[in-house]
Coordinates of C-alpha atoms in Angstrom, one line a residue:
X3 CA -6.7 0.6 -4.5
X4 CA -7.1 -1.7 -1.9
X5 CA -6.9 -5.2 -2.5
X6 CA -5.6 -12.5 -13.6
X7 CA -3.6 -15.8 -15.3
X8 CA -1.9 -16.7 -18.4
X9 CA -1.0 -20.1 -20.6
X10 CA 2.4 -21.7 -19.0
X11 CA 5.1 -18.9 -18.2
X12 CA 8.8 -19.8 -17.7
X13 CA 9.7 -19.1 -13.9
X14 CA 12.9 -18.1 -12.3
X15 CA 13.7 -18.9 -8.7
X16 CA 17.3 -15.9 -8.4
X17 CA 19.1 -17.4 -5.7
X18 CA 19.9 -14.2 -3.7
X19 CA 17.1 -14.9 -0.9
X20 CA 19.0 -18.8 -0.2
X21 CA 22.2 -17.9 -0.8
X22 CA 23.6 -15.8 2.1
X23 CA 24.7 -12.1 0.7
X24 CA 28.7 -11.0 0.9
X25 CA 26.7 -8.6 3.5
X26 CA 25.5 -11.5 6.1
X27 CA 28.0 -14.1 5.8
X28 CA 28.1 -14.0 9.5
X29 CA 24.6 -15.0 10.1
X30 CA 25.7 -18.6 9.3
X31 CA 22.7 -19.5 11.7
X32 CA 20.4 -18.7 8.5
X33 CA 18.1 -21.3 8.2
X34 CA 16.8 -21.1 4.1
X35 CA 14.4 -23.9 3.8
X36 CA 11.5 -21.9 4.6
X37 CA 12.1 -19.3 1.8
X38 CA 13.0 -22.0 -0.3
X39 CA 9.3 -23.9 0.5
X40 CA 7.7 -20.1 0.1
X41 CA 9.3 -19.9 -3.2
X42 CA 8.3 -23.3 -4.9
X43 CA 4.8 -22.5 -3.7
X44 CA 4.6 -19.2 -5.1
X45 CA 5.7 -20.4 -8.4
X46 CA 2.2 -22.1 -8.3
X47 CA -0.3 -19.3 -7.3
X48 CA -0.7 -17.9 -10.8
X49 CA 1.4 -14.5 -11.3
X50 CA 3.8 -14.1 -14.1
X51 CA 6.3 -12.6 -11.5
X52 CA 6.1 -12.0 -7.8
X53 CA 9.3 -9.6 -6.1
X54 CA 10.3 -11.6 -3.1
X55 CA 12.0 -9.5 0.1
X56 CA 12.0 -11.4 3.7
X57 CA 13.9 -10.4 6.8
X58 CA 14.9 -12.0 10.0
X59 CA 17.3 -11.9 12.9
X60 CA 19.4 -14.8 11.9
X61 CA 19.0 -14.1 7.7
X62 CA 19.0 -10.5 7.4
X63 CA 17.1 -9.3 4.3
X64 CA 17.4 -11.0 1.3
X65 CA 15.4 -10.0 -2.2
X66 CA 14.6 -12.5 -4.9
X67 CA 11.2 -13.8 -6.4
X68 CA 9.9 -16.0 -8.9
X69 CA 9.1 -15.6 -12.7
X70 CA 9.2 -13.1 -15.2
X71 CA 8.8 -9.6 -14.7
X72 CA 8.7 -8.8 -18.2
X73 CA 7.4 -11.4 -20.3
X74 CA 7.3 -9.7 -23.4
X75 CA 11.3 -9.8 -23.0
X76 CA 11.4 -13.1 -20.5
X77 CA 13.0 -10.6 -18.2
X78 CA 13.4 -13.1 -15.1
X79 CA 12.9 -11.2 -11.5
X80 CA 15.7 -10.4 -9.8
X81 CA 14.2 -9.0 -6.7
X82 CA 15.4 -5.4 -7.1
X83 CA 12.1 -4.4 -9.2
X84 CA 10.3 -1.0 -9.0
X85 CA 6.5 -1.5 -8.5
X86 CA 3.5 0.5 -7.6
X87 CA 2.6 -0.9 -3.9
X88 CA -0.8 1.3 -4.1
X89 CA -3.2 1.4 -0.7
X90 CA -0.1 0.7 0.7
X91 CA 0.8 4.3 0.5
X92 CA -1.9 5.0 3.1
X93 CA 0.3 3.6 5.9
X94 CA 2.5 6.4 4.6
X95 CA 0.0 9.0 4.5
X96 CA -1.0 8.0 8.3
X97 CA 3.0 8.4 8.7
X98 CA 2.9 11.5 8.0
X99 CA -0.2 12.9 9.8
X100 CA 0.7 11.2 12.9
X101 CA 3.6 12.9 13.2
X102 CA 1.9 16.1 12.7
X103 CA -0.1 15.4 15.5
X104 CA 2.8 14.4 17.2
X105 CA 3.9 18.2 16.3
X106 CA 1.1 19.5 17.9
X107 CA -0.2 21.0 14.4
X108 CA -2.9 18.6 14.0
X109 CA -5.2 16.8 16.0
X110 CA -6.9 13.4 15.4
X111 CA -10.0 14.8 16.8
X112 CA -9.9 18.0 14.7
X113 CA -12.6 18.1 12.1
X114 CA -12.4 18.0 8.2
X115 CA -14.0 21.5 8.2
X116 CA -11.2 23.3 10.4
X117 CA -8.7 22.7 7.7
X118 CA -11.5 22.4 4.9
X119 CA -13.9 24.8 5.6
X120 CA -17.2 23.9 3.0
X121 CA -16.0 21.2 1.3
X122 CA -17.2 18.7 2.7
X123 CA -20.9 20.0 3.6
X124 CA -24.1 18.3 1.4
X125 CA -27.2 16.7 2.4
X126 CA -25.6 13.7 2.9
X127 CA -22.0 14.7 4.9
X128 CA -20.9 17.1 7.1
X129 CA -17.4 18.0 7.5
X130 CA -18.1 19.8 11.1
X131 CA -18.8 15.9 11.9
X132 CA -15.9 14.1 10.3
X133 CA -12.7 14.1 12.4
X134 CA -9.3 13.4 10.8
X135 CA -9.3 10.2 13.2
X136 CA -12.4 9.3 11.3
X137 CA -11.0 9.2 7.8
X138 CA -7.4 7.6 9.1
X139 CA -9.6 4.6 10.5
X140 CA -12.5 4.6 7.6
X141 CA -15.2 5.5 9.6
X142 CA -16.3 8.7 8.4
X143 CA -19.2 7.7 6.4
X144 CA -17.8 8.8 3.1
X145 CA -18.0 6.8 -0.3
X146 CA -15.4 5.7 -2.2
X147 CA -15.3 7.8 -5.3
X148 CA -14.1 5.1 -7.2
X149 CA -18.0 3.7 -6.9
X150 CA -18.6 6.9 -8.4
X151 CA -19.7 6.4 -13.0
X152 CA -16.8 8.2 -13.8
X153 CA -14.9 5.5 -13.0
X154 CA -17.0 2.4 -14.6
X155 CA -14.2 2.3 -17.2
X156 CA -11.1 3.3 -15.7
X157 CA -8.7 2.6 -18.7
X158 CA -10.6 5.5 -20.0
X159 CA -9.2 7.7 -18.0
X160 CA -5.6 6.1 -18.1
X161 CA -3.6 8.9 -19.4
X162 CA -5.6 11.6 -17.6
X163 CA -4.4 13.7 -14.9
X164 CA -6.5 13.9 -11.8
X165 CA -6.6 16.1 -9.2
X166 CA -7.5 14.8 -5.4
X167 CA -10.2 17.8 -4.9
X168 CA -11.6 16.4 -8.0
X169 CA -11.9 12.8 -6.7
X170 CA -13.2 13.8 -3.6
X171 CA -16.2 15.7 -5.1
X172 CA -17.1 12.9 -7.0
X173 CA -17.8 10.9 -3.7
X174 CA -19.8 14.0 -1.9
X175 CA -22.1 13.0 -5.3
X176 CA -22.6 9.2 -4.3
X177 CA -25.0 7.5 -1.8
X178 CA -23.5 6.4 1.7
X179 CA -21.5 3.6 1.8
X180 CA -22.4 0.1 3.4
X181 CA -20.9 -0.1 7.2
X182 CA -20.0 -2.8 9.4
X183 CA -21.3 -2.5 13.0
X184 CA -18.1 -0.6 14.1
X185 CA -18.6 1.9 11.6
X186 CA -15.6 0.6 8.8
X187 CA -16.6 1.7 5.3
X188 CA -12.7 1.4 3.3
X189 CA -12.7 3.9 1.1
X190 CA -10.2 6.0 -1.0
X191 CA -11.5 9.2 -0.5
X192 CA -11.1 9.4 3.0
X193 CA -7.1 9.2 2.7
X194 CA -7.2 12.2 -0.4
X195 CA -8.9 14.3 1.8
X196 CA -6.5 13.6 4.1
X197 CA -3.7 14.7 2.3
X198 CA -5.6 17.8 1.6
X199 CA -5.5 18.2 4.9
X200 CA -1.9 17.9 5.4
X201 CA -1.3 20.2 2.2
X202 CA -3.2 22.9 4.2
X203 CA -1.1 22.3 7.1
X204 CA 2.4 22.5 5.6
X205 CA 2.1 24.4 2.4
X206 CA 3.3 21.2 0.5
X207 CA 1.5 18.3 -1.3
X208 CA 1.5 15.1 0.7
X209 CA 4.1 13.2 -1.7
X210 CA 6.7 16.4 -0.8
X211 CA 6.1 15.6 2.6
X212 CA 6.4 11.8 2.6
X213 CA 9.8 12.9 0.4
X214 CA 11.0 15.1 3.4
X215 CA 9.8 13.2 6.4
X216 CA 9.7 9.5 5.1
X217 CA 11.7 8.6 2.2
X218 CA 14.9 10.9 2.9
X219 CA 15.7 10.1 7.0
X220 CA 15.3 6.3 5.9
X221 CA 17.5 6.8 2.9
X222 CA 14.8 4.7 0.6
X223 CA 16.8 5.5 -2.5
X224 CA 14.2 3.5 -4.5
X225 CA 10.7 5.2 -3.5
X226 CA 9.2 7.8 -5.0
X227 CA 6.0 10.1 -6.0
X228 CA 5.3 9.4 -9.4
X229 CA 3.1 12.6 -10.2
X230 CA 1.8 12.3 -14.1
X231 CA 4.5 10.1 -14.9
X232 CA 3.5 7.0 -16.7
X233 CA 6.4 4.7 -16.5
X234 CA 7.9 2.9 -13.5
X235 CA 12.0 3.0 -13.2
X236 CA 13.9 0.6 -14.3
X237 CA 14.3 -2.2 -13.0
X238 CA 10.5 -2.5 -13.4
X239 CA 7.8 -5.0 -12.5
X240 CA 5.8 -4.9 -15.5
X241 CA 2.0 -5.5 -14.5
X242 CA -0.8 -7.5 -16.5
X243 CA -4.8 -7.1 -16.4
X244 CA -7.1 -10.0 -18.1
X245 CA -8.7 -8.9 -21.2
X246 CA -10.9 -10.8 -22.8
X247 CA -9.2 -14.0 -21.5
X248 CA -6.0 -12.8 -22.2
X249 CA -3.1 -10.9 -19.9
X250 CA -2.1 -7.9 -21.5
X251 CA 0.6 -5.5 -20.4
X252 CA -1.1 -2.0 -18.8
X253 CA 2.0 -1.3 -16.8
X254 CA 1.7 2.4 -18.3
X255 CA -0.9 4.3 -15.8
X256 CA -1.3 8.2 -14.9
X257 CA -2.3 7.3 -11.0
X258 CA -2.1 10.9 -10.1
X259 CA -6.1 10.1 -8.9
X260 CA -4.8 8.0 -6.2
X261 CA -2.6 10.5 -4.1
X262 CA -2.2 9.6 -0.7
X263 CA -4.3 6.7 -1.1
X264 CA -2.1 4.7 -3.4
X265 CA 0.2 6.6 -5.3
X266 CA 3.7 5.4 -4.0
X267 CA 5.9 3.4 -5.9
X268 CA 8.8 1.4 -4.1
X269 CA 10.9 -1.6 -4.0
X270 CA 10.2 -4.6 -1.8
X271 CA 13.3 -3.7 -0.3
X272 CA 12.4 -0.2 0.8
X273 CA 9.0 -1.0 1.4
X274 CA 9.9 -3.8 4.3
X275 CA 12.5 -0.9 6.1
X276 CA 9.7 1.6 5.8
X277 CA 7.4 -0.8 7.8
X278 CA 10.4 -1.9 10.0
X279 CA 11.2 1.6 10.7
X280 CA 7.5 2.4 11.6
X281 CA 7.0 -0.7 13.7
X282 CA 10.0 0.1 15.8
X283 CA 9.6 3.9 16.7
X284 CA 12.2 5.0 14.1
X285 CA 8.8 7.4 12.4
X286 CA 6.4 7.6 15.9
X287 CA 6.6 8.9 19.1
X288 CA 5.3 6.1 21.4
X289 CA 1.6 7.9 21.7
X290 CA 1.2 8.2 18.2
X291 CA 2.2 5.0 17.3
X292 CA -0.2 3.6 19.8
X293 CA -3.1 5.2 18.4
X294 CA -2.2 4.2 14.9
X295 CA -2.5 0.6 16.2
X296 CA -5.5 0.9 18.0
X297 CA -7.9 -1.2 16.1
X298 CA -11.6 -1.9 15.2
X299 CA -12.8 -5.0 13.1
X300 CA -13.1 -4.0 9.6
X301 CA -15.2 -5.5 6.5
X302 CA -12.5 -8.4 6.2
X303 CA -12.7 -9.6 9.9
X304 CA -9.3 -8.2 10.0
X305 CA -8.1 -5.5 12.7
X306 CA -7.8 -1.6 10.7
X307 CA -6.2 1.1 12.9
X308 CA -4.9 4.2 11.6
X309 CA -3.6 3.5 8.0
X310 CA -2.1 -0.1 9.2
X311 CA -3.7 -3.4 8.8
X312 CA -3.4 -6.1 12.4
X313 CA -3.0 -9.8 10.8
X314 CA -2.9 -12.9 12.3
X315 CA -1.2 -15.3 10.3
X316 CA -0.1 -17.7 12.9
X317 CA -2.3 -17.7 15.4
X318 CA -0.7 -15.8 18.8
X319 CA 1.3 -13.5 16.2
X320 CA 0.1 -10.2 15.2
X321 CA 1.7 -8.7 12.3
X322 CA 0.9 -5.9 10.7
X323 CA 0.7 -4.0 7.1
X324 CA -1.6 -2.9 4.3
X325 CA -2.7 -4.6 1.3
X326 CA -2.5 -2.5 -2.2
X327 CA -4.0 -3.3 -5.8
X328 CA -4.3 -0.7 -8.8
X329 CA -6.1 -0.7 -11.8
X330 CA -2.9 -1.2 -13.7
X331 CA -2.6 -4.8 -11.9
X332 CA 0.1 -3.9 -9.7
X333 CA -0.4 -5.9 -6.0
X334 CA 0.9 -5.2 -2.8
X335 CA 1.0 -8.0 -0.3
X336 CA 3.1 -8.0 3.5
X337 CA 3.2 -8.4 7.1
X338 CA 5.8 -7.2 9.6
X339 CA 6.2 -8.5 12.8
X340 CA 5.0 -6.3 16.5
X341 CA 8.3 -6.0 17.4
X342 CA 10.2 -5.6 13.3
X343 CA 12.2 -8.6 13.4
X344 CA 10.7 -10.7 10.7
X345 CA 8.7 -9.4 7.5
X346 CA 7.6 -10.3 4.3
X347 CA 6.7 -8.0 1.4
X348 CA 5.5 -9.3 -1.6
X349 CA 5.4 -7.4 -5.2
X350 CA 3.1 -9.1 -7.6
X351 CA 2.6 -8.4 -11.2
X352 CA -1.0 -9.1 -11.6
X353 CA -4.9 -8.8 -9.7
X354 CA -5.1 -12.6 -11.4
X355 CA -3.7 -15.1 -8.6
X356 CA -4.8 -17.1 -6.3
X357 CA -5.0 -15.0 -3.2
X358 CA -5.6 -17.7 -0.5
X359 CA -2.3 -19.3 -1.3
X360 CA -0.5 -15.8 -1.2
X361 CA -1.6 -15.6 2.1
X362 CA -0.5 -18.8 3.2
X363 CA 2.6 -18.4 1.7
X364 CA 3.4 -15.1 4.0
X365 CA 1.9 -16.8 6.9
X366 CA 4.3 -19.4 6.9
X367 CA 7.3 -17.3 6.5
X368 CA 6.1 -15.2 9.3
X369 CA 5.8 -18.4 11.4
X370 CA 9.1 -20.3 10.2
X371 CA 11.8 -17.7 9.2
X372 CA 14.0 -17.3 12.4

């Protein structure tokens, strides 16, 4: 959960992100040309249907996209889509344990055996040596269980329901993982064990607390915890995988294995004032939200701090975000400015695009939207 194409596909271009809402007629200032530019290239990086949402001082935030989201139907997007934003959800989790911290019921230098006591203890790993800051920023050592057989053929285990504790065993089986010189190994299982963590801590599962201490205060009507449900609300981005040369539709997914590491789904709209919100203190006390953008260099050459990824796509401009991908071909792309003002989120319906351009495409929105 971290971060394929078909013959021609009709594209839409909706008109709400260059045409100025009822809502911000009063930003007459709104300069559209750079969503317009973003738009026409996106209709050329390979995705059925990508969910649109930018925001800026002078245009507000607009939703739109380009192409289908259902093209079984030819369901054009509209902008308002459901999707599943995967590794994405781990800024959440972070969210959440952060402001534990921040509560004095958790520390980021607390280990996985205080809360766990002899789970995490093989030949291999040692809880009594993992701290909770450790698994927030990757560096615990542990595998990702998804490297683990089990999951060679994941449609396999499409329908199934999968519990964290299970997933999390599965890694304490593998081999350690590969490490750059600060340490960074990204893996999945770090963020489940940390929303065991937070379930021994509060009595409730991490998506009940990302309910009661994310998605309510923000009022993100459009986010939830899917559990074992399979289908995504309506409106929905339907999402395509490439079999045998083909896209097929596998928006259906039990994703209940991915818990706080990528179970969310959300809207683009939700998803860019959750990152707003975080960004500008609304979620963190200063300290916290200091040490959850304290960064290392990670496998990518990017910056990871705790749960959030540090960008540079214009060079002198940090923004900052997480990338998500799911076996059911759902993507996650965006980057919010330090300071919340600008941000793009992107919702794509497919793994099969051409990422380079995607990236260039938010790059020069960050740079240009005013």
């Amino acid at each position: 959960m971290r971060a394929r194409t078909s013959g021609v596909v009709a594209l839409a271009v909706t008109a709400s992100l260059v045409t100025a809402p009822a809502a911000a007629t009063a930003t007459a200032r709104c300069d559209t040309r750079p969503i317009q530019t973003a738009l026409e290239a996106l209709k050329g990086v390979g995705a059925p249907g990508i969910v649109v949402t930018v925001k800026s001082p002078r245009c507000g935030i607009r939703n739109g996209g380009v192409g289908l989201a259902d093209r079984r139907t030819g369901r054009a997007v509209t902008g308002d889509e459901h999707s599943r934003i995967g590794s994405d959800t781990k800024a959440w989790t972070a969210t959440v344990v952060l402001q534990l911290v921040g509560e004095g019921r958790i520390s980021l230098d607390d280990t996985v055996e205080r809360y766990l006591p002899g789970l995490v203890r093989t030949r291999r790993y040692d809880g009594r040596e993992i701290t909770i800051r450790q698994l927030l920023q990757h560096t615990s050592g542990l595998p990702d269980y998804l490297e683990a057989p089990f999951w060679d053929d994941e449609e396999a285990h499409r329908w199934d329901h999968i519990e964290p504790l299970r997933t999390v065993k599965q890694a304490l089986a593998l081999p350690p993982p590969d490490r750059t010189p600060s340490g960074f190994a990204y893996a999945n299982t770090n963020y489940n064990l940390a929303g065991l963590i937070v379930t021994k801590v509060t009595g409730r599962g991490i998506g009940a607390e990302i309910e009661r201490r994310i998605i309510q205060p923000l009022g993100l009507r459009e986010t939830y915890w899917p559990g074992d449900r399979t289908t995504i609300a309506r409106p929905d981005l339907r999402s395509y995988v490439k079999r045998s040369g083909t896209l097929v539709d596998r928006t259906e997914w039990n994703t209940s294995e991915a818990d706080a590491s990528g179970e969310l789904i959300s809207t683009g709209a939700d998803a860019t004032a959750f990152w707003t919100a975080l960004m500008t203190g609304k979620l963190l006390a200063p300290a916290q939200l200091t040490e959850m953008k304290r960064t290392i260099p990670d496998d990518a050459g990017q910056g990871y701090g705790l749960g959030v990824e540090r960008y540079q796509h214009t060079p002198g401009t940090d923004t900052w975000g997480h990338s998500g991908s799911m076996s059911s071909g759902h993507t996650f792309r965006n980057a919010v400015t330090d300071d919340g003002e600008r941000a793009v989120t992107l919702l794509i319906d497919t793994d099969e695009f051409d990422s380079g351009k995607v990236e260039s495409v938010i790059g020069a929105l960050i740079r240009d939207l005013r």
